[in-house]
Amino acid sequence: MGGLLRHLVDRIREYLTDHDALWFLSLLPLASALSLLIQSYRRALPTAPKSQNGIEGHDEARGSVKELVKFHGSWAAVAFLVGRAVGCTMLFIIAACLELRDHPGPLAREFIFGMIPYYFYCMVLSFGSVLNTRWQPIFSQHCLLLLFSSLLVNVYRNIWPLAIYGGVPMDINDGIFMWGKLVLLTITAVGIPLFSPRKYEPVNPEEPAAEVNPEQTTPLFSLMVYTFLDPLIFLAARLPHLGHDKLFPLADYDYSRNTTKRAFPHLDVFQGAKKRHLFFGLMRTYRYEYLVLTGMVVLQATGNFFSPVAIRMILDYLETGGRDARIKPWFWIACLFVGPMMISLARQWYIFVATRMLVHTEGLLTQLVFEHSLRIRMKAEASDGSENPTSETKTVKADNLVGKINNLVTTDMVNVVEARDFLFLIGYHPLQIILSIIFLYQVLGSSSFIGLAVILIMVPIPVFMAKLMQSVQKERMKMTDSRVQAVTETCNVLRMIKLFGWESEMHGRIFIRRDEEVKWLWRRKIYEIVVAVVNYLIPTFAMLATYAAYTLIWKEDLSAAKVFSSMSVLTLLRRSLQASFQGLSICVEGKVSLDRLTEFMQNTELLDFLRRPADLSVIGDFENRPPSGVIGFYDAKFVWSNDSANDEQAFTLRIDGELLFKQGGINLIIGPTGSGKTSLLMALLGEMHFLPTQPNSWYNLPREKGIAYAAQESWVQNDTIRGNILFGSSYDEERYKAVLYQCGLERDLELFEAGDMTEVGEKGLSLSGGQKARITLARAVYSNAQTLLLDDILAALDVHTSTWIVERCLTGDLVKGRTVILVTHNIALTGHLANFIISMGSNGTIVSQGTDISVAISKNSKLASEIQALQESEGNTEEANNNKEKAISSNGVSTGKLIIAEEIQQGHVTWKSMKLFLASLGGNHPILFFLALSIGLLLTDFGMMAQTYFVGYWGSQYVEHDPSEINPFFYLGGCFLLLVGLISTYILSNILYLRGVVRACVSIHKQLMVAILGTTFRWLDETPTSRIITRCTQDIRAVDVPLPQWTLFLTDLTLSMLNKVVVIVFFSPIFLVPVVFVSIAGAWIANFYLKAQLSVKREMSNAKAPVLAHFGAAITGLTSIRAYGAQDAFKRESLKRIDFYSRVARVSYNLNRWVAVRIDVLGASFTTTLAAYLVYGSMTTPTGIGFSLSMAVDFCTMILWWVRIFNDLEVQANSLERIQGYLEIEQEPKPKESGSPPAAWPTSGQLRVENLSARYSKNGPKVLHGISFEIQSGERVGVVGRTGSGKSSLMLSLLRCIVVEGDVFYDGINTKNINLEALRSKITIIPQIPELISGTLRRNLDPFEQYDDAILNDSLRASGLFSLQAEDTEKRLTLDSQISSGGSNLSVGQRQILALARAMVRESKLLVLDEATSAIDYKTDTIIQQSLRHELGKDVTIITVAHRLQTIMDADKILVLDAGNIVEYDSPAALLARPSGIFRSMVDGSSDREHLYAMVHRA
């Protein structure tokens, strides 16, 4: 095969050597002309395609100069085209002069077949590309092809002979004309195409970019070497931080609206894609990109052999003194530059295209999953515990599905984009392995197969080790998951932990899990060391086996040329085999994730009216067309999912006959708890699965005039209050103010310094439950929708606010004339408004419908009993308020910002942050640690270099001595001893470092957890929980793995580079100057790069979060979004956020290309210069030259890696900066020995408060103003007051959760002298909505296993849980019952009872109860109150923050607060005796005034 190829090359060379054979070039103009004729004919046809240049109306051959400049894009572009035309003209003149000189006469055949017509045709095409706008692209392409072909031929004829001994340029007789032709051809065929500005071609001519990215117009050369990024790089060097707004605008082909338009027809079945695996859709989308990548892969694999071949030929030339050399050394020296540069340009272009695909794919998959999520049905999930008595049937939660969706756009998407380089697995590595084997066979003959056999024999070892590592990694991830779960749960209930004084216990629990995690981390790292040793031994053993076989079996002589060239190729072979295994693992993970994405896209259940085109349901089989314009049902049945259609146990909503809602009026849906009132609304909205009971079944909700929906669980976006109300509608000031008034929001806005521009925070963090409910209502009322669906909007409101809403909103002018469908329990307030009433039974059926409310109630006995209980329990003093009064600004700034924005660090990572890690690494003896580590790494690298030199020295002995005098075993033994030494030092130094890593992981995690657990409540209010969790998970992960890894790599690389510099200077002292120059230049380039990249990386990490935040918020409010028909608006917002991320991501990836190309040029230049010096100016031996070149190649490769690793280290060190920031957050007072109370304290619940003032921050306004009161042990005290009066502040100040002044004496001891944990562990607070942790009920009562089951069961009995469950034995809660995170599978009442039971277990002498809201039913509330009165000890003091007056009317005393002051404090009877008293006015204003007075008289 090789002989055939050589014969073919020789024939071609002989053919081209003949001067007269140039006539074959004349075939190219003929082919070009024929092609132009064919295209001209096609364009002349009636059905001819439009011009490819996208510009119509340019049919004339030429236009004005102004039009030409506009068409070509710039004067510079026109100048380059004119320059090419001038160059072609000069080539034509030179060809004519030469032909006339050599062949005078008018009929010379060269005028017909020679170079004259060739260049004349080029001249015509070049002028045509300037003047003819219609044919310009085609003319330009043909001209370039002809010129480049001519250049190649001339280079072969006149340049190649200069590289051959005895070679003479074929056109030497042309003299200066020969060089003139070469210069002109180089300029016209290479220079002008590379340096001419490119014309901006918009992806969509109808929407050109307002600001063009330089990437789209920069010359091709600039695009290849990324000089278009220079302005950005230099700008970053001048600024402290390169902000997002300073980056290049996004190229229009990167806009997500354009990428989705291109890709979705192949990915989304709703936009025409075939129902097939997403892989094929992605391949169809990126088919052209992967063709380019394939070409780059082939170039890289081929280019890798330029250096080995060049080194071999150079050393062979030096060893033989040039005998039998055909090609001059300068050619091979040039290959040392050309090969690495070809690899660099191909690799960087590959990565440029691949990373552009990566950014596009991230956006595409995110948007694809997002848009599909807007179509899916969020299935209802049954509660694991007892059914929530305050909820409607099964709450539509679908927590598992939401978690799966979030996982798809995070973990799975990362796996998919990381598998984009599968071309390396199926193309690059196989090709490189084949070429390596061929090369080794050419150099070492059959002995190369011995080395290959050794590699294949030893390959199962790393495969086996990889499996072991995988099993260890799985166990480690289990431990990590366990620790992350504990940390996440701790962060989610951090306030509860601090309120209960559980910080030490929770830290101990987390520390135990962290300790287990670190143990498995140690095992994984040990395995990594073993794998690294094996991966080094495999090529080393293969090399030694090959050389042993070559010298001992085949009796051949080694040489420096053979040794150094084969060693480099063996390294390539080893890397390809190793990378193949790694790539296979990555591709398998990517396939699994892509399978999951495909499964989600094709098999998730969709809403009935959004069925896939090829997946129509039974609904389409019926003629179920409802009457036009009506709202209602006819013989319809609904279930929550298609899977439950045949499940008899699943909830089913059934409407028999016809149910039509009255349009233009108020329709009430009433019924007992769990009857399906919310389900009826969901069925109307299409959220439930429709099951026709007969062919004429139908349901209908006209959407033409708009739908507005207010959910029972209020949904607000992380936006301002105004933004939540407007919800994308235009701002109408008059209408807006009317909505605020009618929804009772005006007084609430006065509490916020920024008014309606106040941010509501994550999930409405800064709002009370009632405020969120009224903002949700205001959104519906403000909209222009004709139909309003309101789901129990009064549930979270107090009686006064509810009355306001009914009287001013539901009967107001903004609602009048609109169709209102209102689900409610409060029939007393809303019954008189109803134009139509639907009464539902407990089994999801309609009991009655009509206009008479009394008839509806009389036909539903269960509903009647609930109404009576609710009427008895009315009398709320205020709304349910969860905001702990923190929405009131305490710093006087009226920006409305609640959450403190996360700070973006500027410049390089601070030494303080790095010191945190390095000091933890070094432990108690950091200097000794780093000295020992450095010595170990230096010795390891020195051993590797010594082994390389020793093998080269072995090869050189065959040149200097007779082969019979050489003992191969001596050299094999020397190699083995060096191998043992370097492996030993490698293992010892890495184990030393590993011990330091484990020490640092434990230390930093401990410091972080101590800081978070010891922080203030104010800081917790200002910091999102998700941000805290990120520090404890994502940033700690960076400390565990990448940060130590990059630190070791950087240290090892730095020491190795120093070693190689010493070697190069040792053999060539004169090269100390180039080494210094390269080092300075590399540092200069790296400094520019790092300054820009650090800023961009920080912006990139912040740009990703909004995409996921928007995604999560939309999924949470999916029903509301679909009800309003706001899907398109949310899609546009998602695309906008993806573009925001893509803009910074593209720049970040391109910056890597910028530095890589420059460092590669620097390295290749250094290596080439060194090679030239060693060959032409040095007396060094071939072994020294080969060794120096090997070290130089490695050194130059390391420069780029050093810069990249340093950058990666700084990026990962951002986690250290963030952790360091958290170590410096404000802290509560730390425990002291003097702060430990007596062991028996407290013996009573006596409480005395003297001149107590409080504020939420040190500089904030006071929320309590010098209050004083005293409570005797065993007394029950009720605390009342309007919103903002200071009730919650008083409770927090008793536990010293906020900044307090004054004295609080608990059982005679001043609490400011007691450690916080000791104080809080002796006081129990039952918050309004208690926080529970996931696990068993036992774990919630006794998290630290301090009590036996008898005590826990007694507490459950005493709290009233068993009596509450007596009627429902199947769903009884026991100590082994599973509680979901936050207690979401329990009702609010059940959570209150468990919190009370937990308080009884603690046996605190002081109990603070923030009473539950009106969502708790009367029976549960009665049980809780009875337990408080009779089951607690007589010496237990109870302070109750009252929301229902009836719960405190029998208290011993009532404390009335107003604006942080005590205005009344006495017994209920005494306060009611005050005619103008505040408490009396509250009682008199209640709807059950007589009942409350009776309670006081009975007490």
GROMACS .gro file of C-alpha atoms in nm, residues 137 403 703 775 818 899 1015 1204 1326 1399 1416 1420 1460 1496:
model
   14
  137PRO     CA    1  -2.042   3.600  -0.410
  403GLY     CA    2  -3.784   1.816   4.106
  703ARG     CA    3  -6.116   3.252   2.669
  775ILE     CA    4  -5.223   4.105   4.572
  818ARG     CA    5  -6.791   4.057   3.493
  899ILE     CA    6  -3.293   4.078   4.961
 1015THR     CA    7  -2.553   3.436   6.274
 1204ARG     CA    8  -0.565   2.787   3.198
 1326ILE     CA    9  -4.478   2.753   6.882
 1399ALA     CA   10  -4.309   2.180   7.365
 1416ILE     CA   11  -5.752   2.591   6.130
 1420THR     CA   12  -5.872   2.136   6.593
 1460GLY     CA   13  -4.429   4.921   7.005
 1496VAL     CA   14  -6.506   3.641   8.028
   0.00000   0.00000   0.00000
